[in-house]
Coordinates of C-alpha atoms and ligand atoms in Angstrom, one line a residue:
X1 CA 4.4 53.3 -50.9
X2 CA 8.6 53.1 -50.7
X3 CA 9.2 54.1 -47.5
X4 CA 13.1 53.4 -47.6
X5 CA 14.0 56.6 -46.9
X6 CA 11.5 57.8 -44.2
X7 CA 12.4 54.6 -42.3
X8 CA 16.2 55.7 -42.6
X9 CA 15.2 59.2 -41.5
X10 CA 13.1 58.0 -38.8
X11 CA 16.0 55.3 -37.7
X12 CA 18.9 57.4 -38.0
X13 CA 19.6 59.5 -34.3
X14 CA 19.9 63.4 -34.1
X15 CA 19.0 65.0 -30.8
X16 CA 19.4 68.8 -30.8
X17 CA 22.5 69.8 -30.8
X18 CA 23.2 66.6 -32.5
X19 CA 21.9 66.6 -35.7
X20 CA 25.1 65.5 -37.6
X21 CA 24.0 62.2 -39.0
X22 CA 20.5 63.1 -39.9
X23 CA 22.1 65.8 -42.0
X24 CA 23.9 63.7 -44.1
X25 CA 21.0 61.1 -44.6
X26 CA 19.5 64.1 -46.1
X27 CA 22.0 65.8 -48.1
X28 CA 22.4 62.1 -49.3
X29 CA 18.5 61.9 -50.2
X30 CA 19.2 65.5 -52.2
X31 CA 21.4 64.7 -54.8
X32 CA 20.4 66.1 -57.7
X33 CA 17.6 68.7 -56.0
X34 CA 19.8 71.6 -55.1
X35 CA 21.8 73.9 -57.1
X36 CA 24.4 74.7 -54.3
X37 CA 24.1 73.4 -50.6
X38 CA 25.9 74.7 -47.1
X39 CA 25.5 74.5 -43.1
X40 CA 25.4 77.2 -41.1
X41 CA 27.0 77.5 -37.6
X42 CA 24.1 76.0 -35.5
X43 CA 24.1 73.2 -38.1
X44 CA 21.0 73.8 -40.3
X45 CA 21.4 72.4 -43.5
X46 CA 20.8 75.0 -46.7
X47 CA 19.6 73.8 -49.9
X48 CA 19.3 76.4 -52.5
X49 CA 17.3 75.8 -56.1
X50 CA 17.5 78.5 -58.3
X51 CA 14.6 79.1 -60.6
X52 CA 13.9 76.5 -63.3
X53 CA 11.8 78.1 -65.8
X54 CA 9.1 75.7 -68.4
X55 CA 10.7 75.5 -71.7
X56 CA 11.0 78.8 -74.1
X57 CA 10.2 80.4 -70.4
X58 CA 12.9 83.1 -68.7
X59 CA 13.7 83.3 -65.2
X60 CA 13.1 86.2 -63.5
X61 CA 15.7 88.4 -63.0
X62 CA 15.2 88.7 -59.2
X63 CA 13.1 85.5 -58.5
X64 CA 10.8 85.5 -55.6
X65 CA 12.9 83.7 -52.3
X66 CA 10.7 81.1 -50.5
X67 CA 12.1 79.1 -47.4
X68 CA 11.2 75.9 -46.7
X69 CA 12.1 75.3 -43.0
X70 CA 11.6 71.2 -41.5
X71 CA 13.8 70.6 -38.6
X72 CA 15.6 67.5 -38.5
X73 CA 16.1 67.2 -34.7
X74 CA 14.3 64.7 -32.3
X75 CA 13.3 64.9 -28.7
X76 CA 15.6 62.5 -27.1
X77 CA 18.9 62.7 -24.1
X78 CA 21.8 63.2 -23.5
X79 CA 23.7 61.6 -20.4
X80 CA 24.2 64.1 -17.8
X81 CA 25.9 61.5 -15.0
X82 CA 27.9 58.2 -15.1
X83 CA 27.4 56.4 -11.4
X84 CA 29.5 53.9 -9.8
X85 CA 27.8 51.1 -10.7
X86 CA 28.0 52.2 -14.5
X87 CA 24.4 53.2 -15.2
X88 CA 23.7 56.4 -17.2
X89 CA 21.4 58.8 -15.9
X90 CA 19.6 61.0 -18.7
X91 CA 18.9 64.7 -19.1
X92 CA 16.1 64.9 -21.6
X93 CA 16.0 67.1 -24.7
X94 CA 12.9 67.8 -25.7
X95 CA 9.5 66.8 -24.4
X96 CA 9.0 63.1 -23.7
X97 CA 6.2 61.9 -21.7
X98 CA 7.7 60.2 -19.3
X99 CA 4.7 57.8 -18.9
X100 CA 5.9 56.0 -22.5
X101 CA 9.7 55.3 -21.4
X102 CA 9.8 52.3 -19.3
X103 CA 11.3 49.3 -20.6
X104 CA 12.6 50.8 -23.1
X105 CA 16.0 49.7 -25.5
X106 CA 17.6 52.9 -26.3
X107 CA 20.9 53.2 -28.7
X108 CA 23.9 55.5 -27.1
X109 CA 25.9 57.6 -29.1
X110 CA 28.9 58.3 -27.4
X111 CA 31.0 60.3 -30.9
X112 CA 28.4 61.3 -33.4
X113 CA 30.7 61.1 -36.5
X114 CA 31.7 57.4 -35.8
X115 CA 28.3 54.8 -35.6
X116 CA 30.7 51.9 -35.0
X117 CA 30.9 53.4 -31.4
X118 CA 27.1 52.9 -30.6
X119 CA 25.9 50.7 -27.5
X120 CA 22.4 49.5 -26.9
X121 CA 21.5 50.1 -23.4
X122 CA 18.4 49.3 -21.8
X123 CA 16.1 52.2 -20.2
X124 CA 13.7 51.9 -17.1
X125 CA 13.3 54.5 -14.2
X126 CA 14.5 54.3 -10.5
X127 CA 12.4 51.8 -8.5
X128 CA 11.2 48.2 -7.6
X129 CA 9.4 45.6 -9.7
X130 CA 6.0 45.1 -9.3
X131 CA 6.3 42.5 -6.8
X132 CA 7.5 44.1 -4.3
X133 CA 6.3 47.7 -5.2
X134 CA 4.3 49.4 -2.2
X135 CA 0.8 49.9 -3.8
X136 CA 1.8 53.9 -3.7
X137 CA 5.2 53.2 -5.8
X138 CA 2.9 51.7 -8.2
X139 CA 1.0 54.6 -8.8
X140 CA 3.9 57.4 -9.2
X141 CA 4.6 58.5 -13.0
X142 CA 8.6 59.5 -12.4
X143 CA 10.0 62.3 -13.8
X144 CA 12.2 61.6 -17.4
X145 CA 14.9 62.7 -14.8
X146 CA 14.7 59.6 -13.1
X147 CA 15.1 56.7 -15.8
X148 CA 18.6 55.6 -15.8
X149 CA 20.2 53.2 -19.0
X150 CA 22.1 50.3 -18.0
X151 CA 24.3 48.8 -21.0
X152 CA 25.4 45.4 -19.3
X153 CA 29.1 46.4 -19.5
X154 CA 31.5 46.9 -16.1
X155 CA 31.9 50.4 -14.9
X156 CA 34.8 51.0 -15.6
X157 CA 34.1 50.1 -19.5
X158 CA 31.0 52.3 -19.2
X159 CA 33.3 55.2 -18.2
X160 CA 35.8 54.7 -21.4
X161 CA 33.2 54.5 -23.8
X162 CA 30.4 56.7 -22.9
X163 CA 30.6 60.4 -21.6
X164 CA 28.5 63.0 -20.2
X165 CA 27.1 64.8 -23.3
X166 CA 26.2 60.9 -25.3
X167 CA 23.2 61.3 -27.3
X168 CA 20.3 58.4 -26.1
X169 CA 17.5 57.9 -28.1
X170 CA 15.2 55.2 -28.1
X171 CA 15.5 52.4 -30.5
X172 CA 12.2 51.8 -32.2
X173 CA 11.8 50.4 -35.8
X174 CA 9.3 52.0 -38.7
X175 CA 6.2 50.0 -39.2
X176 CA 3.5 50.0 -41.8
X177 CA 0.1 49.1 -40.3
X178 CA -3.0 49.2 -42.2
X179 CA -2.7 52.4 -44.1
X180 CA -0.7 54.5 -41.5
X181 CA 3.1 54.6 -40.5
X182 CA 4.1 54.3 -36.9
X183 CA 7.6 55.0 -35.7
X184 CA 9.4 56.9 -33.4
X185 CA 10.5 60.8 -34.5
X186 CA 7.9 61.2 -37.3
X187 CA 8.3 64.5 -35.6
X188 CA 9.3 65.7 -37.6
X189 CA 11.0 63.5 -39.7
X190 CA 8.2 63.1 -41.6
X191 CA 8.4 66.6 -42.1
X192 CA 11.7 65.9 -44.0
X193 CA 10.3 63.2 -45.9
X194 CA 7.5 65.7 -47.0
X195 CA 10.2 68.4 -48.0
X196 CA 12.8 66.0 -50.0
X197 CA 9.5 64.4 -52.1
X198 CA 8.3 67.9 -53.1
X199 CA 11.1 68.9 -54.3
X200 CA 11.6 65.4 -56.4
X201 CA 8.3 66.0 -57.3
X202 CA 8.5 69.9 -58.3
X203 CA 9.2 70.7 -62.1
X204 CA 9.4 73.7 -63.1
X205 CA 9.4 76.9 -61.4
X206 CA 10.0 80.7 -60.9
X207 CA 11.0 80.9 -57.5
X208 CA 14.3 79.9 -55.6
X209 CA 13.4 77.7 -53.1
X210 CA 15.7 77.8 -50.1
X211 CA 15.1 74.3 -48.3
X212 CA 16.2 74.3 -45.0
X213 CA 16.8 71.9 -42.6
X214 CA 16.6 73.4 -39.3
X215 CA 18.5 72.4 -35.8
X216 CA 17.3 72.5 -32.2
X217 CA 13.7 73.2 -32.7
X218 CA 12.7 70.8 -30.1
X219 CA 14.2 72.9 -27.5
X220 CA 12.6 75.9 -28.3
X221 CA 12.8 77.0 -32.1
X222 CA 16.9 77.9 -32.0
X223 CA 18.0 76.6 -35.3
X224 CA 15.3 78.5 -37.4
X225 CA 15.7 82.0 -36.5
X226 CA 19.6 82.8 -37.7
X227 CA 18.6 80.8 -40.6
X228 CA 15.7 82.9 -41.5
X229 CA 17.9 85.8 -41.3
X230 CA 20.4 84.5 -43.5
X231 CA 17.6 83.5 -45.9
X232 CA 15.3 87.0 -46.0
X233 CA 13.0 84.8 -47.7
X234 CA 9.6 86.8 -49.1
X235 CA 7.8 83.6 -47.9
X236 CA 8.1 81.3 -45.2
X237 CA 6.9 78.1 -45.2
X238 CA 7.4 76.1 -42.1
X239 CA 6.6 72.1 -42.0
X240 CA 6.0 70.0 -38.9
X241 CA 3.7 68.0 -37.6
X242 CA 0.5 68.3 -35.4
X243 CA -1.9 67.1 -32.9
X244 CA -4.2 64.3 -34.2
X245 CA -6.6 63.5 -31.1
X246 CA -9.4 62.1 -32.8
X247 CA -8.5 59.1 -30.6
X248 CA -10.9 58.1 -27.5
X249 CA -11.0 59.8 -24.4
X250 CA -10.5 63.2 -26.5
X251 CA -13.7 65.5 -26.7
X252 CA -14.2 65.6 -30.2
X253 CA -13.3 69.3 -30.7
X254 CA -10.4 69.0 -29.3
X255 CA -8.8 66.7 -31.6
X256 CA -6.7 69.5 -33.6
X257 CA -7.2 67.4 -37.0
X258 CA -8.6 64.4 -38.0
X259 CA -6.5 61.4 -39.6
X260 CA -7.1 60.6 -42.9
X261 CA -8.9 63.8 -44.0
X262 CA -5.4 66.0 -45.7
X263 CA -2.7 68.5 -44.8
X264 CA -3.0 70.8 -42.0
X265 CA -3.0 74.1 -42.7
X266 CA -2.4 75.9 -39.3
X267 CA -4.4 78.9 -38.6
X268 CA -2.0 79.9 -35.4
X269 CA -0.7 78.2 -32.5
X270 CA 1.1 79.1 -29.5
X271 CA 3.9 80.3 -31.8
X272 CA 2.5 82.2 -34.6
X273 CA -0.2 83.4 -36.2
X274 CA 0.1 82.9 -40.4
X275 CA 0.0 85.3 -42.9
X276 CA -3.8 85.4 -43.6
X277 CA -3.2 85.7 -47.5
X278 CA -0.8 82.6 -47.8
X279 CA -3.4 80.9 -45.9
X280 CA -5.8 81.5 -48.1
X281 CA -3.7 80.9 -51.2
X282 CA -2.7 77.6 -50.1
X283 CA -6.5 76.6 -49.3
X284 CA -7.5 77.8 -52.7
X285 CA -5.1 75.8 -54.5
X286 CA -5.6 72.6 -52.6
X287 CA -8.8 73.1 -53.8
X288 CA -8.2 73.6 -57.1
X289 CA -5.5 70.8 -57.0
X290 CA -8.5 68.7 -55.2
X291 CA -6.0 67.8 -52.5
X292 CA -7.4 67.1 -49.2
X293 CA -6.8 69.4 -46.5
X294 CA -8.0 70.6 -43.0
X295 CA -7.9 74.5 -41.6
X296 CA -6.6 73.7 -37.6
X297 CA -5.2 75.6 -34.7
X298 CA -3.7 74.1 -31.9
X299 CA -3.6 76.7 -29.0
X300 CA -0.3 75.8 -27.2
X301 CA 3.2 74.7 -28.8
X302 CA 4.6 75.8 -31.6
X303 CA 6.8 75.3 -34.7
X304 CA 9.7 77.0 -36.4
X305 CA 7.5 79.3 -38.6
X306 CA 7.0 81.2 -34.4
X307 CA 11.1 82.2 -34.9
X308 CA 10.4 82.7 -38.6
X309 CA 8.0 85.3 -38.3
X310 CA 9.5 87.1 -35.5
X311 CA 13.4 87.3 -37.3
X312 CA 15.1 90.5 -37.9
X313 CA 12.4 92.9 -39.6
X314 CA 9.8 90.4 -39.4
X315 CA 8.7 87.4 -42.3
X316 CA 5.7 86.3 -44.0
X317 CA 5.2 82.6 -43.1
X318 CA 2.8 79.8 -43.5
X319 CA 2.6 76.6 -41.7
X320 CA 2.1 72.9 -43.3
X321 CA 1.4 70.5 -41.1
X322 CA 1.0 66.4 -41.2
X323 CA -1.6 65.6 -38.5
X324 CA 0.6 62.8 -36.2
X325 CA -1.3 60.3 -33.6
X326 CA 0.3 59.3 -30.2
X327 CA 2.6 62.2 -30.7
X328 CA 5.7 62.0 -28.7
X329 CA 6.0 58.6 -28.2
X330 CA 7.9 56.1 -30.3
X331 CA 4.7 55.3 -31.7
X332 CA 4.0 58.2 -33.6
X333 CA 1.4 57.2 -36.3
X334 CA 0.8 58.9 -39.5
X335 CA -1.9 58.1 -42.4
X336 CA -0.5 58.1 -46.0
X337 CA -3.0 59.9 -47.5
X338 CA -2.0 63.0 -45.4
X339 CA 1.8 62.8 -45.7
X340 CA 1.1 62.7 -49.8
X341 CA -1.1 65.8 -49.6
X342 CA 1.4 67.5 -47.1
X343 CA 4.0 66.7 -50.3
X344 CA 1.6 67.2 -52.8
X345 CA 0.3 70.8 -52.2
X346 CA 3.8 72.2 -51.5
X347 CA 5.1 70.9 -54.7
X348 CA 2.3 72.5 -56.2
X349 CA 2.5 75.9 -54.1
X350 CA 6.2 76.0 -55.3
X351 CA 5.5 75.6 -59.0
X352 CA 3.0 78.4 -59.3
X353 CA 4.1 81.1 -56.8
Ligands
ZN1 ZN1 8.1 69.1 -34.6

């Protein structure tokens, strides 16, 4: 599989808020998809498709509007405090388990319009090494509050260069391993990947998809409710990732989906409930299609189709998910037969609605 362009989603930094260079990565991956493009004040990006009928086929006069919402931001930090000694402590953005950050090499980002000002820095929380660790100390998880970065550079350097506000994020290269990728922010940028491949994939077809990729999800779903309401879309379609637990020392039903075994469509989660009918629709046609898929609920978090459903008068929406192992960690592990059905069945949703 060419995965050139998920390793350069999955490499290239955008915390919320920050979102500026994953943005143009994509617009970048989009030439040729869209019909007219924009960003909105919070950042998402808009790709609009107007209807592309079969041959000796019109388009219909007022063509049925489906979003297509995959946020493009990544749990990461931003530095909330220079000390005197030059290290950076962090503020995290987004929920990393703290347990999977030491030791870490993380890339600053002190302007995000200008890469040729990025430092490494290396990441590991307040403390003493194990030698000389109380037995106690060696027990305590910290909190993601307590990790500092220290970048090897005098203070005083530290202070011109870097400012409170920097993105961090860690730095953590895309693998392929057996028949799985593992990186760091497949959440969601695999989600990404998934939209920018249906629409390369897609043909022909009635609607006018409005591809949206959304800001500030990881912080609690900001980006995809103004853009919903801008949108008005008669179908919602959100795309993220989800639980995969069918890893040991997880009871077996609680492993949300199972890797290998096809898109997830979500039933609800702690977000939203879908639109019964799209749920339906979309399980009939993988069937038709013969793509594999796999009904799941996960019964906290959420994704952006939570602040689709609830904008302005209230949407119909439908969640696609790509079931994600060791989910947020820098290791997050997805099987390729599930990312293609994730890609497949949308392409085919969008082609016959
Ligand atoms: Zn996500």
């Amino acid at each position: 599989m060419n995965l050139k362009l998920l390793e350069r989603l999955t490499t290239t930094p955008g915390v919320p808020g920050r979102e500026h260079r994953v943005r143009q990565v994509i617009l970048d991956a989009c030439k040729g998809l869209y019909d007219t493009s924009r960003t909105d004040a919070l950042g998402s990006l808009h790709l609009v498709r107007k209807p592309r009928p079969a041959k000796g086929k019109k388009a219909p006069r007022s063509p049925k509007k489906v979003m297509i919402a995959a946020h493009m931001d990544q749990i990461g930090f931003m530095v909330r405090a220079i000390d005197d000694k030059g290290f950076l402590w962090l503020n995290p953005v987004g929920g990393f388990d703290a347990r999977n950050l030491f030791a870490r090499v993380v890339t600053v980002v002190p302007d995000v319009r200008d890469p040729s000002k990025d430092l490494d820095g290396i990441m590991n929380p307040g403390g003493k090494p194990v030698h000389i660790a109380s037995p106690e100390d060696r027990k305590k998880v910290p909190e993601a509050t307590e990790f500092f970065v220290d970048l090897g550079l005098p203070p005083e350097e530290v202070k011109k260069r870097v400012n409170v506000g920097s993105m961090v994020v860690i730095k953590a290269p895309l693998y392929e391993i057996g028949r799985v990728v593992t990186g760091q922010c497949l959440d969601n940028r695999i989600a990404c990947w998934v939209a920018i491949e249906s629409l390369k994939k897609l043909k022909t077809h009635r609607c006018e998809v409005h591809c949206v990729f959304t800001v500030q999800e990881e912080v609690g779903l900001r980006g995809a409710g103004p853009a919903t309401y801008a949108v008005q879309p008669d179908i919602g379609i959100a795309l993220d990732t989800t639980l995969c637990c069918d890893t040991p020392g997880v009871p077996d039903n609680e492993s949300v989906t199972r890797q290998g075994q096809g898109v997830g469509l979500n039933v609800m989660d702690g977000s939203a409930i879908v639109d019964v009918d799209l749920l339906n629709d979309f399980e009939a046609l993988a069937q038709k299609k013969k793509i594999p898929y796999q009904r799941t609920i996960l019964h906290r978090g959420g994704t952006d189709a939570g602040a689709m459903q609830r904008t302005a008068v209230g949407f119909r929406v439908m969640t696609l998910l790509t079931p994600t192992r060791y989910i947020h960690t820098v290791t997050e592990t997805v099987h390729e037969d599930d990312m293609t059905a994730a890609r497949d069945l949308l392409a085919a949703y969008l082609a016959q609605v």
